[in-house]
Structures are given as structure tokens and as C-alpha cells.
CSV table of C-alpha atoms and ligand atoms in Angstrom, one decimal:
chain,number,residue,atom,x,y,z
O,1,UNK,CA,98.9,109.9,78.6
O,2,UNK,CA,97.9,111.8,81.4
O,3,UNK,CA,100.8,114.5,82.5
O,4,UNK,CA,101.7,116.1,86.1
O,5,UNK,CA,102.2,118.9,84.8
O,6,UNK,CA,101.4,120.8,81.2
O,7,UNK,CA,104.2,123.5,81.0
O,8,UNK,CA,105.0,125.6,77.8
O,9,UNK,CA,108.4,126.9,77.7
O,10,UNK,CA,108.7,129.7,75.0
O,11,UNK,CA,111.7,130.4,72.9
O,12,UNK,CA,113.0,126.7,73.6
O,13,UNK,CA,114.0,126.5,70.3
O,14,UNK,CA,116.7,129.4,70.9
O,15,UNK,CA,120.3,129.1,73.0
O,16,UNK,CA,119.1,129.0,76.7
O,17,UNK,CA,115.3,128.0,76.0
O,18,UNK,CA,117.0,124.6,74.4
O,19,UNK,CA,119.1,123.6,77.4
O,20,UNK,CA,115.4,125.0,80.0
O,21,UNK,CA,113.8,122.4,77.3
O,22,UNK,CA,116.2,119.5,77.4
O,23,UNK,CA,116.6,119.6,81.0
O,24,UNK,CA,113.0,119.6,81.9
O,25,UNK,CA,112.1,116.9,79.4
O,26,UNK,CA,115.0,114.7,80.9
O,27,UNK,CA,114.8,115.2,84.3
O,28,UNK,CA,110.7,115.9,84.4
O,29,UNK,CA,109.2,112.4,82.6
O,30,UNK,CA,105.9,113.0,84.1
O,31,UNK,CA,105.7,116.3,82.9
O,32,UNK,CA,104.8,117.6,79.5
O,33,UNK,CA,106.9,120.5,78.1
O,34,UNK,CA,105.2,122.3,75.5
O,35,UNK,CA,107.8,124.1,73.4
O,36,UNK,CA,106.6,127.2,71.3
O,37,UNK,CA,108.8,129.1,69.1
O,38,UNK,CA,108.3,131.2,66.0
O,39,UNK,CA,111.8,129.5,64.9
O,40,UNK,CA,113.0,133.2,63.8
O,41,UNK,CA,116.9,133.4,62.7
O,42,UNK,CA,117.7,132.4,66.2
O,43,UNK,CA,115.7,129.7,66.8
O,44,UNK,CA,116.9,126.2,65.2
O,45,UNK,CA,115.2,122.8,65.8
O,46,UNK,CA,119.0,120.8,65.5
O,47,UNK,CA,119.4,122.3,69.4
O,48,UNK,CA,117.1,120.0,70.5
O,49,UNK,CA,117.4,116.6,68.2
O,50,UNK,CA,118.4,114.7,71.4
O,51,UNK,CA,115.0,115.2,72.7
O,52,UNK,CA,112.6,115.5,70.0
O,53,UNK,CA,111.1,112.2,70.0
O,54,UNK,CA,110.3,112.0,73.7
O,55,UNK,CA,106.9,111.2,74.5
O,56,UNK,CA,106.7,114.2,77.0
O,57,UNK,CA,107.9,116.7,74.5
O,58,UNK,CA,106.0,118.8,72.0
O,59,UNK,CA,107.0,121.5,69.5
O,60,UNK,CA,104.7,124.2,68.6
O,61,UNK,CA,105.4,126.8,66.0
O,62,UNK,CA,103.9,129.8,67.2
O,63,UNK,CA,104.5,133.8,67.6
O,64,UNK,CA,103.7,134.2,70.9
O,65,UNK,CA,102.3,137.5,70.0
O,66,UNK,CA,99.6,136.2,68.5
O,67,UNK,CA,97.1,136.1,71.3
O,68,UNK,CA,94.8,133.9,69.7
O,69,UNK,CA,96.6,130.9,69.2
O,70,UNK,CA,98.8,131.6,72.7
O,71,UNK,CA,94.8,131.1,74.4
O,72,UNK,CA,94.2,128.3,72.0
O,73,UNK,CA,96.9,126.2,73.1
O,74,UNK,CA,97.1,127.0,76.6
O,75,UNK,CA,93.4,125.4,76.9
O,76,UNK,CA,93.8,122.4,74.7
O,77,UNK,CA,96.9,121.6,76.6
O,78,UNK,CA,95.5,122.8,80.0
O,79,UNK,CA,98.6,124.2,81.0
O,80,UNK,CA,99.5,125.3,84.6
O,81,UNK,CA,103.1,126.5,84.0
O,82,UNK,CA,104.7,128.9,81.7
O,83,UNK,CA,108.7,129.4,81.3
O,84,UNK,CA,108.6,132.4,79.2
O,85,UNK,CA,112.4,133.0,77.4
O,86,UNK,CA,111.6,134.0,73.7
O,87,UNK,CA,112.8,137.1,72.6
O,88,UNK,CA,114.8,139.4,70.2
O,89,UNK,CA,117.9,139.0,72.5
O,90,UNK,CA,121.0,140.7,70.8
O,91,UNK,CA,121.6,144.4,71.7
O,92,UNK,CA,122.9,145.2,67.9
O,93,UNK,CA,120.1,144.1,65.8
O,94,UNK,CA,118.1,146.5,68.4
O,95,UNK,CA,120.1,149.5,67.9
O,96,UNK,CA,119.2,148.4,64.3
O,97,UNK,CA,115.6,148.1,64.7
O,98,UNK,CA,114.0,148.6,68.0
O,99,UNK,CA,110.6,147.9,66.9
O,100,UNK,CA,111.0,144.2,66.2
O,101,UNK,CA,112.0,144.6,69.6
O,102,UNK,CA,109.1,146.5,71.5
O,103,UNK,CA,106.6,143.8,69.3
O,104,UNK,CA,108.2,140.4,70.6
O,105,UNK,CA,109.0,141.5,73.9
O,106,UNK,CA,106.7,143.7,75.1
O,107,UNK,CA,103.7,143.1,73.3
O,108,UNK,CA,104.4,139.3,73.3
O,109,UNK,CA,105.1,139.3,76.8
O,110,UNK,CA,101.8,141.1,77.0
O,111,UNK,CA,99.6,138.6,74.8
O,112,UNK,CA,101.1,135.8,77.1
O,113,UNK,CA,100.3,137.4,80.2
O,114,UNK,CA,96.6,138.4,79.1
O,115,UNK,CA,95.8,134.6,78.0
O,116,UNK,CA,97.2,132.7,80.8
O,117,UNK,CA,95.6,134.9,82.8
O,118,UNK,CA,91.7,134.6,80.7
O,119,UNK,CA,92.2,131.1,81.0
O,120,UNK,CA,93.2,130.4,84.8
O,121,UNK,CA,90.9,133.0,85.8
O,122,UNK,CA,87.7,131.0,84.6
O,123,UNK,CA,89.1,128.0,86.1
O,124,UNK,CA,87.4,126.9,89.5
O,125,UNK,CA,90.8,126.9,91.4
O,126,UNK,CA,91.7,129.8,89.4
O,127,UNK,CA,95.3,130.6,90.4
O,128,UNK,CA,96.3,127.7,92.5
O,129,UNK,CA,99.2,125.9,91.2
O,130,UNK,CA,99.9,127.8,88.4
O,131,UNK,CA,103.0,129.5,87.4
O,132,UNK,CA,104.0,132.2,84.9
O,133,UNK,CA,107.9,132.6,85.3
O,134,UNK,CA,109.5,135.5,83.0
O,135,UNK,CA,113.1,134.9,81.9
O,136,UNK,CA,115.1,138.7,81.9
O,137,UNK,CA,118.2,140.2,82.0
O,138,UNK,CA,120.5,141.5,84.3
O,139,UNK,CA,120.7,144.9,81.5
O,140,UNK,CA,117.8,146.3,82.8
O,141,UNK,CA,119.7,147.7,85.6
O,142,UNK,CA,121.7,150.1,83.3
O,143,UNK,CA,125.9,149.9,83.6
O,144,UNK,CA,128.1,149.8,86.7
O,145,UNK,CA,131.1,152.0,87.1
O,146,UNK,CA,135.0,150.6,86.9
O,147,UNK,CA,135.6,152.0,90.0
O,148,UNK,CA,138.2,149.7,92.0
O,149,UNK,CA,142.1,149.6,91.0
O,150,UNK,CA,142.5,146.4,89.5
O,151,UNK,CA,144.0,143.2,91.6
O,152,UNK,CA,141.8,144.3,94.8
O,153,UNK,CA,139.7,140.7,96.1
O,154,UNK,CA,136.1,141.1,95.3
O,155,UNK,CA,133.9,140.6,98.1
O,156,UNK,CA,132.5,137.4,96.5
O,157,UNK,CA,133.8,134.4,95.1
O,158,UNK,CA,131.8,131.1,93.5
O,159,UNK,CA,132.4,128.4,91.8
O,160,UNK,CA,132.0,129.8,88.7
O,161,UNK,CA,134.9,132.7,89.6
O,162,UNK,CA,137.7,132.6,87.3
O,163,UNK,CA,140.8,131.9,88.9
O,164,UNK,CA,142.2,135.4,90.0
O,165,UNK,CA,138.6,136.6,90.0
O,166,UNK,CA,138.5,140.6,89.9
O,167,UNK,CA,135.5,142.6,90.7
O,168,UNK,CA,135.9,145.9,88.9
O,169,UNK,CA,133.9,148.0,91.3
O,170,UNK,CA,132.4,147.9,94.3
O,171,UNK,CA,128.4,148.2,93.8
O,172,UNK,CA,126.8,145.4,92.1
O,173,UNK,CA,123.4,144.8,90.9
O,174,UNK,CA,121.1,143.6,93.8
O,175,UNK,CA,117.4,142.6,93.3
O,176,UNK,CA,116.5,146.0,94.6
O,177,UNK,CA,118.8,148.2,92.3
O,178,UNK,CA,116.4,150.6,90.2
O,179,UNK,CA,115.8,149.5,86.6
O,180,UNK,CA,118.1,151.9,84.4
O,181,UNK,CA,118.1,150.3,80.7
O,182,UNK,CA,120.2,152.1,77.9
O,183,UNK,CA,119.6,150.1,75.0
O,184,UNK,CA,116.2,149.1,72.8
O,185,UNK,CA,116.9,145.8,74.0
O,186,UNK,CA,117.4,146.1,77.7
O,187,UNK,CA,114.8,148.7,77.6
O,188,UNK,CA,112.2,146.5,76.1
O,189,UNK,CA,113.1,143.8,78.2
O,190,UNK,CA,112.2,146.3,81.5
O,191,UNK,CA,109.0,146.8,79.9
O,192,UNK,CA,107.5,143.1,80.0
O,193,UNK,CA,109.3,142.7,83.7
O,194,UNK,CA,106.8,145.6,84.2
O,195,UNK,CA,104.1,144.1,82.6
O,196,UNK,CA,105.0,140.9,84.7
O,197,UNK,CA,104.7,142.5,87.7
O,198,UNK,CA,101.7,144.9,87.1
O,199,UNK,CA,99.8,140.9,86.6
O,200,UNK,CA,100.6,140.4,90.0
O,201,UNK,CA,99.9,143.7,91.7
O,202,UNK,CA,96.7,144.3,89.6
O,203,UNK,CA,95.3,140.4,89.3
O,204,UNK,CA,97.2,138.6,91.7
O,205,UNK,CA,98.5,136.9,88.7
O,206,UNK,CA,101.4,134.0,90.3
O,207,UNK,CA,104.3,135.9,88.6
O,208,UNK,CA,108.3,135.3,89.2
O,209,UNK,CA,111.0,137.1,87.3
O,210,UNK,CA,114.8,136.2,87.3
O,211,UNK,CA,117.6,138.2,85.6
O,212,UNK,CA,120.5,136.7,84.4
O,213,UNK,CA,123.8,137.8,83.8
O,214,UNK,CA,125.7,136.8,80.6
O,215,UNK,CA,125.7,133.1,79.3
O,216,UNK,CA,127.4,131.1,77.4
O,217,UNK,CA,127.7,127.1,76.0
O,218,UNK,CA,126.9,124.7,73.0
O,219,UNK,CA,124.2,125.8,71.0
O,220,UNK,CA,124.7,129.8,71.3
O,221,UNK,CA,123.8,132.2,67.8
O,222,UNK,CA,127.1,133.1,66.8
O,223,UNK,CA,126.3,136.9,66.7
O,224,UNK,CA,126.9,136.8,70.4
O,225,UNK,CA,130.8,137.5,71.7
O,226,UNK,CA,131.8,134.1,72.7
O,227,UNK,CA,130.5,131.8,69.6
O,228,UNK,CA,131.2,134.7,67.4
O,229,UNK,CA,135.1,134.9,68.2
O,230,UNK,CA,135.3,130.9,68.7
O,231,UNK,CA,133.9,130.7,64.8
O,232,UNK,CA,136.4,133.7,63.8
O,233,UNK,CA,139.3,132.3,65.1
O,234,UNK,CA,138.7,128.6,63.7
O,235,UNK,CA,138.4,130.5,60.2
O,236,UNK,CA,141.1,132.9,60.3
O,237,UNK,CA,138.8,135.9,60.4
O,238,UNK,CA,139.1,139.5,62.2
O,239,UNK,CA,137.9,139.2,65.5
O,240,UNK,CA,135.9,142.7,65.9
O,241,UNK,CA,136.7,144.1,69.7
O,242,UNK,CA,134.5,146.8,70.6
O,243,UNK,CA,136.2,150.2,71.5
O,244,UNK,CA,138.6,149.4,73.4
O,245,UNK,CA,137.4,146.1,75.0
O,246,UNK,CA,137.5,147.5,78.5
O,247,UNK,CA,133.5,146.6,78.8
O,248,UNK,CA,133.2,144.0,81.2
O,249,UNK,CA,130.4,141.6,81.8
O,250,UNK,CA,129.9,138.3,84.3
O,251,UNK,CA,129.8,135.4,82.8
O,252,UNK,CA,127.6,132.0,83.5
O,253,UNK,CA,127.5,129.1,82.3
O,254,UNK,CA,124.4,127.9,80.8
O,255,UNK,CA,123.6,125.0,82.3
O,256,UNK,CA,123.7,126.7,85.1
O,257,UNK,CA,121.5,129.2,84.3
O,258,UNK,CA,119.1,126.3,83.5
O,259,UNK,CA,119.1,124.7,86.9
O,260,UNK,CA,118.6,127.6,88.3
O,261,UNK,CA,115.7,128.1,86.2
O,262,UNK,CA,114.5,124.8,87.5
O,263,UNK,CA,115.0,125.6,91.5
O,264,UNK,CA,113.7,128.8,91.1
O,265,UNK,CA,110.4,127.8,88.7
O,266,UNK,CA,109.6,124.5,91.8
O,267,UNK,CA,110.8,126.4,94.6
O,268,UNK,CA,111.1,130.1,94.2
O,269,UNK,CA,108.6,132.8,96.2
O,270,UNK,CA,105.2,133.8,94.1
O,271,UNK,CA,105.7,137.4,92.9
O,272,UNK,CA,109.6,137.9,94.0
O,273,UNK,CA,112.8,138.6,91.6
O,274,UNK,CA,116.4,136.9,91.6
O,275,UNK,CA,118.9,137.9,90.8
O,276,UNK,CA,121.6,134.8,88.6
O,277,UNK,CA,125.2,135.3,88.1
O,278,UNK,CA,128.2,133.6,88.8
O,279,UNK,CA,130.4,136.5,90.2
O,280,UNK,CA,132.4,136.5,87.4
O,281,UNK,CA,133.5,139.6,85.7
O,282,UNK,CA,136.0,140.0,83.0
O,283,UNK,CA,136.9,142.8,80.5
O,284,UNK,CA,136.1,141.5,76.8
O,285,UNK,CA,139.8,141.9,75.8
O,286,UNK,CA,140.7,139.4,78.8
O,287,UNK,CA,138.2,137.2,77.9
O,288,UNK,CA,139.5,137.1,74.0
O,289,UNK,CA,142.6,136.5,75.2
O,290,UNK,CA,141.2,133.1,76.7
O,291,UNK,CA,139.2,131.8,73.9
O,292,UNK,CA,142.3,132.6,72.0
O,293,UNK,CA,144.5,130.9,73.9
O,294,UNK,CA,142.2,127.9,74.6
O,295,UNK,CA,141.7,127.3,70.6
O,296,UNK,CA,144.9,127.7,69.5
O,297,UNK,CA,145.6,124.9,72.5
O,298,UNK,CA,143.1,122.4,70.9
O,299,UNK,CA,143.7,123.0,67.5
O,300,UNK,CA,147.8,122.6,67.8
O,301,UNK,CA,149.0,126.2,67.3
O,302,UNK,CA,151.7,128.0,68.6
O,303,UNK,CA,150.5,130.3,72.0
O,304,UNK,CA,149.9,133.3,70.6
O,305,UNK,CA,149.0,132.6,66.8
O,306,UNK,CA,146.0,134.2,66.7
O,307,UNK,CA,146.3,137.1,68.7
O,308,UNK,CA,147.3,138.7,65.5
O,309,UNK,CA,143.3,138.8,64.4
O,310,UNK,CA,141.9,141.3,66.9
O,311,UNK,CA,140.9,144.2,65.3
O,312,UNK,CA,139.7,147.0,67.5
O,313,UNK,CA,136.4,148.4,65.8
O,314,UNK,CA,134.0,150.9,66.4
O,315,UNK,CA,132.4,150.9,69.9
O,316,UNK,CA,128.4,150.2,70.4
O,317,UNK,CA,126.4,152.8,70.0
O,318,UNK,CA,125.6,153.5,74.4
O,319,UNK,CA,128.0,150.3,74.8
O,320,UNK,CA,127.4,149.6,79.0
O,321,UNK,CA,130.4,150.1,81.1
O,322,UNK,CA,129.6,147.2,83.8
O,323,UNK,CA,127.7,144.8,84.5
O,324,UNK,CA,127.9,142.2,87.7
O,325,UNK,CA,125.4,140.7,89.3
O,326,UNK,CA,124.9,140.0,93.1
O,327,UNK,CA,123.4,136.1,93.3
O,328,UNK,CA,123.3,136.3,97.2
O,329,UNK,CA,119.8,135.8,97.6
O,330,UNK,CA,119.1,132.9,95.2
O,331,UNK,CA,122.3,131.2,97.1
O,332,UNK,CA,121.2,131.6,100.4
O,333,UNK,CA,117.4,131.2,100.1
O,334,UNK,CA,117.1,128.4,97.6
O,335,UNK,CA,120.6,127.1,97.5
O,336,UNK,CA,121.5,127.4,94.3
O,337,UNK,CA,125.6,127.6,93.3
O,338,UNK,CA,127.1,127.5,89.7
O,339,UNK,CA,128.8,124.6,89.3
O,340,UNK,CA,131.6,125.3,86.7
O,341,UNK,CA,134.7,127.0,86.9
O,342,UNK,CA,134.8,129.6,84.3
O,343,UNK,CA,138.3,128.2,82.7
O,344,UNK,CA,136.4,124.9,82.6
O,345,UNK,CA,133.3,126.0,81.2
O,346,UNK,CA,135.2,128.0,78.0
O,347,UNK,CA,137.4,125.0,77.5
O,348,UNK,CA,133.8,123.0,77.7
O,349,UNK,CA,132.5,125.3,75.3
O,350,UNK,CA,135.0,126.0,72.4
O,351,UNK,CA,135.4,122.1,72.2
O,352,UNK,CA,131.5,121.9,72.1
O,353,UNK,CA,132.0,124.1,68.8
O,354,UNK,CA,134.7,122.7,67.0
O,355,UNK,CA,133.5,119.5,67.7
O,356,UNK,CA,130.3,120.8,66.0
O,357,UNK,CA,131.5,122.5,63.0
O,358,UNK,CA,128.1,121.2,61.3
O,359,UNK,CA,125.5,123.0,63.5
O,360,UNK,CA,127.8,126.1,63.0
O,361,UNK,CA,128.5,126.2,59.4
O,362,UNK,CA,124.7,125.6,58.7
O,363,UNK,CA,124.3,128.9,60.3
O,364,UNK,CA,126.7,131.1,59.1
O,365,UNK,CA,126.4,129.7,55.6
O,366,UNK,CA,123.9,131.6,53.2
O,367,UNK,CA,121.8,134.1,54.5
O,368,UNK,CA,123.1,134.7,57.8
O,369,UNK,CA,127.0,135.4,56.3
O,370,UNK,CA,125.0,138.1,54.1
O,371,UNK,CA,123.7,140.0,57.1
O,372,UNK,CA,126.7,139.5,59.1
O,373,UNK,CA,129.0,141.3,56.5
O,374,UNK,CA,126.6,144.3,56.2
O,375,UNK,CA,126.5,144.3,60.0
O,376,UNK,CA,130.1,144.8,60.3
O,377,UNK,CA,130.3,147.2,57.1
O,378,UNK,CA,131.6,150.7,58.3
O,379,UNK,CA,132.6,148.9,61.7
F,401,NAD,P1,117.9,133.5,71.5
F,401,NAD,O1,117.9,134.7,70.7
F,401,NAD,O2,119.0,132.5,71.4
F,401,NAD,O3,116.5,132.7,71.4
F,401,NAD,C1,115.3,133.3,71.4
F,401,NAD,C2,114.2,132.3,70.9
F,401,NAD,O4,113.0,132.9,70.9
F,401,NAD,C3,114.5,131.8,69.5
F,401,NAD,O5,114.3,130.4,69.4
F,401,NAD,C4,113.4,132.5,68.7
F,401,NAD,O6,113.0,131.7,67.5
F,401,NAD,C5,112.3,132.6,69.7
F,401,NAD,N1,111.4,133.8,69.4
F,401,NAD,C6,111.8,135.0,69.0
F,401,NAD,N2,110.6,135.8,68.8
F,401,NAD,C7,109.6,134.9,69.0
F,401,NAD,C8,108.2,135.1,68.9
F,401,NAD,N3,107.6,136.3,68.5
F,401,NAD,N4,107.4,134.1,69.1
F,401,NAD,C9,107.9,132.9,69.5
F,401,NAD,N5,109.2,132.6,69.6
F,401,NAD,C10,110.0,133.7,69.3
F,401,NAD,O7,117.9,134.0,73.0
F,401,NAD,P2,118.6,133.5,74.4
F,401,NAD,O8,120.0,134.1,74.4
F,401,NAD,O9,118.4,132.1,74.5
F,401,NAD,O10,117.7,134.3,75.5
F,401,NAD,C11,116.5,133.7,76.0
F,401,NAD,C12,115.9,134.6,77.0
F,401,NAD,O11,116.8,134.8,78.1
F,401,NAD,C13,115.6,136.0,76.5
F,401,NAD,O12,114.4,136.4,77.0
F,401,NAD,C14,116.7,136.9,76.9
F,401,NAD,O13,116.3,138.2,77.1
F,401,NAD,C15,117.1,136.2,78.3
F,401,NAD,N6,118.5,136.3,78.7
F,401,NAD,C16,119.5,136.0,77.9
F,401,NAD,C17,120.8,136.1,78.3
F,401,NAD,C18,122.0,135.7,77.4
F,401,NAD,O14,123.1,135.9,77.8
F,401,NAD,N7,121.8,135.2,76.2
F,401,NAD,C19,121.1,136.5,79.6
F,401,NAD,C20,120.0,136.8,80.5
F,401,NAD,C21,118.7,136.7,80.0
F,402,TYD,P1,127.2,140.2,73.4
F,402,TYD,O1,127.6,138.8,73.3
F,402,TYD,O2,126.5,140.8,72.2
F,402,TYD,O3,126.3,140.3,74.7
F,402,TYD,P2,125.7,141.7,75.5
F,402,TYD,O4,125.8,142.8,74.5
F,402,TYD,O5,124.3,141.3,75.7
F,402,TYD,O6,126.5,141.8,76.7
F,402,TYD,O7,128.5,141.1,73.8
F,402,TYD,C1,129.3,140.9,74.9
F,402,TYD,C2,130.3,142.0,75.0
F,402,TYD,O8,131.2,141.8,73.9
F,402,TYD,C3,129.7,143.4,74.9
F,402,TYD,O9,130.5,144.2,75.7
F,402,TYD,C4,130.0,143.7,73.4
F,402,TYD,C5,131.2,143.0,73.1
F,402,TYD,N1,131.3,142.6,71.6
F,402,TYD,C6,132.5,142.9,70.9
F,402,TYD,O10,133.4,143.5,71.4
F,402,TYD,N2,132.5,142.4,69.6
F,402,TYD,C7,131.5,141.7,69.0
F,402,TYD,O11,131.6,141.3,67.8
F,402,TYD,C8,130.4,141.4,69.8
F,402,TYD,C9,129.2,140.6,69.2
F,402,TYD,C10,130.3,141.8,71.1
């Protein structure tokens, strides 16, 4: 079958790549999606069994930092787009071990670059239509002060605001804010924008980046925050709050994340950065207080029943105060708007997981509960 378009998206098999993959394949027919994931602890096939026997989809197990098979495949699929989102993504394991880290991000990132660009440079129409599109994260900017006394109206407000929306300073991340990372994760993450970039400026390479605030949804490894506490509080377990919880982060849902992915990879500007976020900030003890309050709801508790389990914990080590993204540009210049409320899109989301016990017990049965109880030790 002959294909529009041959377009690898890496890391598909992980929490966002899977909803980048499944709304490509879907909405894309004549387009082939090439999906290429090492499958390490994060990545899980399951997240994609709706799709998998689509005549436009194929799965590839690969490391992308293997540059040898990433040139292999690129030619025998003659591909024309990348989507690049596989990573090591959570900011604990890195404080743990930043070197798996710097290897799958950076040098990845790297081997990517450097064979999409061997193979479209030999090609007679070299760069034309071709697009390498790096996924990042809005932590490369550092940490925002709390600066504003609470209850003062933010300048913004979208969709995706909760109700009552608070911004809790008054500076926000903007496309031009100066990269500032604290952590091995953020830090190797600014690294292979870099590297992005540099293709451009030095080979003209067709480059975009975006970087994205916080997500969340179905399908989420439940080391992060929100699939973490929604799992806890089903089981009765200590919900582990950072410090104090005061840390606040903006939250998007991830759908939404994925059709901006999809505007921005058709539509967005060769060599420019946007900025995705909802303008939606909350403090991690607020947001606790939701998921609490929207399980015990749907499982039939009393309010309140299990605000007994959070149990305040030792803070990260360089835990960011702030973070908030401004969206302005991607709004205005591409059109792009969330489209879920934040209340909706947590009551959306902790049904998703207890109506999906299976997926989540899979994971957090066997190995994974091993490493999870010597992550927490001494917390
Ligand atoms: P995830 O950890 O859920 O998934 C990562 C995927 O990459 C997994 O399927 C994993 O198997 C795969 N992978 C890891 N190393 C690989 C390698 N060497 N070769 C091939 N595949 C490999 O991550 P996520 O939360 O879906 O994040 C995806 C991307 O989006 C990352 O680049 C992340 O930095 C970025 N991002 C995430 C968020 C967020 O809130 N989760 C926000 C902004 C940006
Ligand atoms: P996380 O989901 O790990 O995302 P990120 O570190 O990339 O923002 O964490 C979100 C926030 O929740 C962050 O401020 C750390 C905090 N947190 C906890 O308080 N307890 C936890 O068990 C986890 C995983 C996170």
C-alpha cells in the first residue's frame, strides 16, 4: 500500500506517545505511523490494543540510540516525518541516575537527529517536506516564584482553567524565557532542544520544538502524581505529599496535548518553539484534595474518608517552586484551545482508572511494587 506520508513517532508506546499514536492512526488513514519504542518500564504495548491491527500502523522495537538501526529504518520506510517523545521522563528516577538520563535523551535525541538528517540530505529534494518535531518540557525553564497573594485573577483564563483559576505569580514561561533546568531530567531534556536547534542553525535541518506543561489521563505510569495518588487512594495506601505540597504545577489534559501536537506538526513554523499549557496552576495539596474528593465520590465514601492518608514526606531533592506556562502564541497563531475543563478532565481520568484496574494492577504487581517500596524507603 502506498502511504502519504511515512512518519515514526518515538516513545508511542509510553503515556503521551500512545494518545500522538492513536490519534494519528485514527484520524491520519493515509498516513503510516511508524511506532518505535524500546518498551522500557514505561513503555507498554496494552496502551495501544485499540489500534494495533490497523493497516496504517507499525510497531518497531528499537532504542533510538542506536544509530544504526534508527538510519536502517528511516530508509526502508522512507520516512519524511518524525514525532520524537521517548524519553526517561520522571524527575525521581533522574535524581537516582542521571546517566540513563543524559544516554536516552541527549545522546538519543542526537542519533535521531544525525540519521534523519544522513538520509534526507542524500535525497534529491533533500529537506523539502520533511519534518523532525521534538517533544519537551516546560522544566527546562527552571521554577517560577509564588509571588501574588492568593485569590488575585490571573491574567489568563482557558478552557482548561479550573473553576476559581489562581495564578500564583505574575511571570510565566514565555517561548523566549532563558532555559534554566535544575534537575538531571529537565537538564537533559535542554540539552537535546539544543541539539534540535543547533540541526537547524548548522544544517538547516526542518526542526520544531514544543514544551509542555504537565499532563495527565488514561494510560499514565503510575510513578507520576496523579495515577500514583488515584492507585493509592483506591488501595488504602499513604499518599506521599512532597514537603509541604505548596509546589505548584499547570495541568493539561492529554488529549490535548495531542492535538496540539497534531496542529503544530501540519501547521506550525519550520525552526520555531511553542509554548502548551492550559493556564492552569494548582498547588499539589489542592490538587490531592480533588482526586480525593472525586474518588471517594465514585467509589461511595463519605466526603472526606480519605483525606486521612496524606502523609507529608520528605521534599525532592531541588523540588521546583513554579511552573506555568504562557500558551499565547500557539492560541493566537495556530488556534489551538484546550478543550477540557480541568474538574472534568480529573473526573474523566480517575474513572478511566478504576474502570481499568487491569492495566493498573499489571503494573504495579511484581517488579515495579519492588522498586516502588525502595523508592519511597527513608521518604
Ligand atoms: P513515558 O515515560 O510515559 O514514555 C516514554 C516512552 O519512551 C516509553 O514508551 C519508553 O519505552 C520509551 N523509551 C524510553 N527510552 C527509549 C529508548 N532509548 N528508545 C526507544 N524508546 C524509549 O513519557 P511521557 O510522559 O509520555 O513523555 C513523553 C515525552 O513528552 C517525553 O519526551 C517527555 O519529556 C515529554 N513531556 C512529558 C510531559 C508529562 O507531563 N508527562 C510534559 C511535557 C513533555
Ligand atoms: P510528577 O508527577 O512527578 O511530575 P513533575 O515532577 O514532572 O512535575 O510530580 C508532580 C508534582 O507532585 C511535583 O511537584 C512533585 C509532587 N509529587 C508528590 O508530592 N508526591 C509524589 O509521590 C509524586 C510522584 C510527586
Amino acid at each position: 500500500m502506498n502511504f502519504k506520508r511515512n512518519i515514526i513517532v518515538t516513545g508511542g508506546a509510553g503515556f503521551i506517545g500512545s494518545h500522538v499514536v492513536r490519534l494519528f492512526v485514527n484520524k491520519y488513514p493515509e498516513y503510516r505511523i511508524i511506532n518505535v519504542d524500546k518498551l522500557t518500564y514505561a513503555g507498554n504495548l496494552a496502551n495501544l490494543k485499540d489500534i494495533e491491527d490497523k493497516p496504517n500502523y507499525v510497531f518497531v522495537k528499537a532504542d533510538i540510540c542506536d544509530f544504526d538501526a534508527m538510519y536502517e529504518l528511516m530508509q526502508k520506510y522512507a520516512v519524511d516525518g518524525i514525532i520524537h517523545l521517548a524519553a526517561e521522563s520522571h524527575v525521581d528516577r533522574s535524581i537516582k541516575d542521571p546517566f540513563t538520563f543524559a544516554r536516552t535523551n541527549v545522546m538519543g535525541t542526537l542519533s535521531l537527529l544525525q540519521a534523519a538528517k544522513l538520509m534526507w540530505e542524500a535525497q534529491p529534494e533533500k529537506y523539502e517536506g520533511k519534518r523532525f518535531y521534538h517533544i519537551s518540557t516546560d522544566e527546562v525553564y527552571g521554577a517560577l516564584q509564588m509571588n501574588r497573594p492568593e485569590g488575585i485573577e490571573p491574567p489568563f483564563k482557558t478552557v482548561a482553567s479550573s473553576e476559581g483559576h489562581k495564578a500564583y505569580g505574575d511571570d510565566f514561561f514565555y517561548e523566549t524565557t532563558k532555559y534554566n533546568p535544575h534537575s538531571p531530567y529537565s537538564a537533559s531534556k535542554a540539552s537535546s532542544d539544543h541539539f534540535v536547534r543547533a540541526f537547524h542553525d548548522t544544517y538547516g535541518m526542518p526542526t520544531i520544538v514544543t514544551n509542555c506543561s504537565n499532563n495527565y489521563g488514561p494510560y499514565q505510569f503510575p510513578e507520576k502524581l496523579i495515577p500514583l495518588f488515584i492507585n493509592n487512594i483506591r488501595n488504602r495506601k499513604p499518599l506521599p505529599v512532597y514537603g509541604k505540597g505548596e509546589n505548584v504545577r499547570d495541568w493539561l489534559f492529554v488529549e490535548d496535548h495531542a492535538r496540539a501536537i497534531d496542529v503544530i506538526f501540519h501547521e506550525g513554523k519550520i525552526a520555531e518553539t511553542y509554548n502548551i499549557g492550559g493556564f492552569n496552576e494548582w498547588k499539589n495539596i489542592d490538587l490531592i484534595k480533588v482526586m480525593i474528593k472525586t474518588v471517594d465520590k465514585i467509589l461511595g465514601n463519605p466526603e472526606g474518608h480519605s483525606l486521612e492518608l496524606i502523609t507529608y514526606v520528605t521534599d525532592r531533592l531541588g523540588h521546583d517552586a513554579r511552573y506555568a506556562i504562557d500558551s499565547t502564541k500557539l492560541q493566537k497563531e495556530l488556534g489551538w484551545e484546550p478543550s477540557l475543563q480541568f474538574e472534568e478532565g480529573i473526573e474523566k481520568t480517575v474513572r478511566w482508572y478504576l474502570d481499568n484496574q487491569e492495566w493498573m494492577d499489571n503494573i504495579t504487581s511484581g517488579e515495579y511494587e519492588k522498586y516502588y517500596q525502595d523508592m519511597y524507603k527513608g521518604r
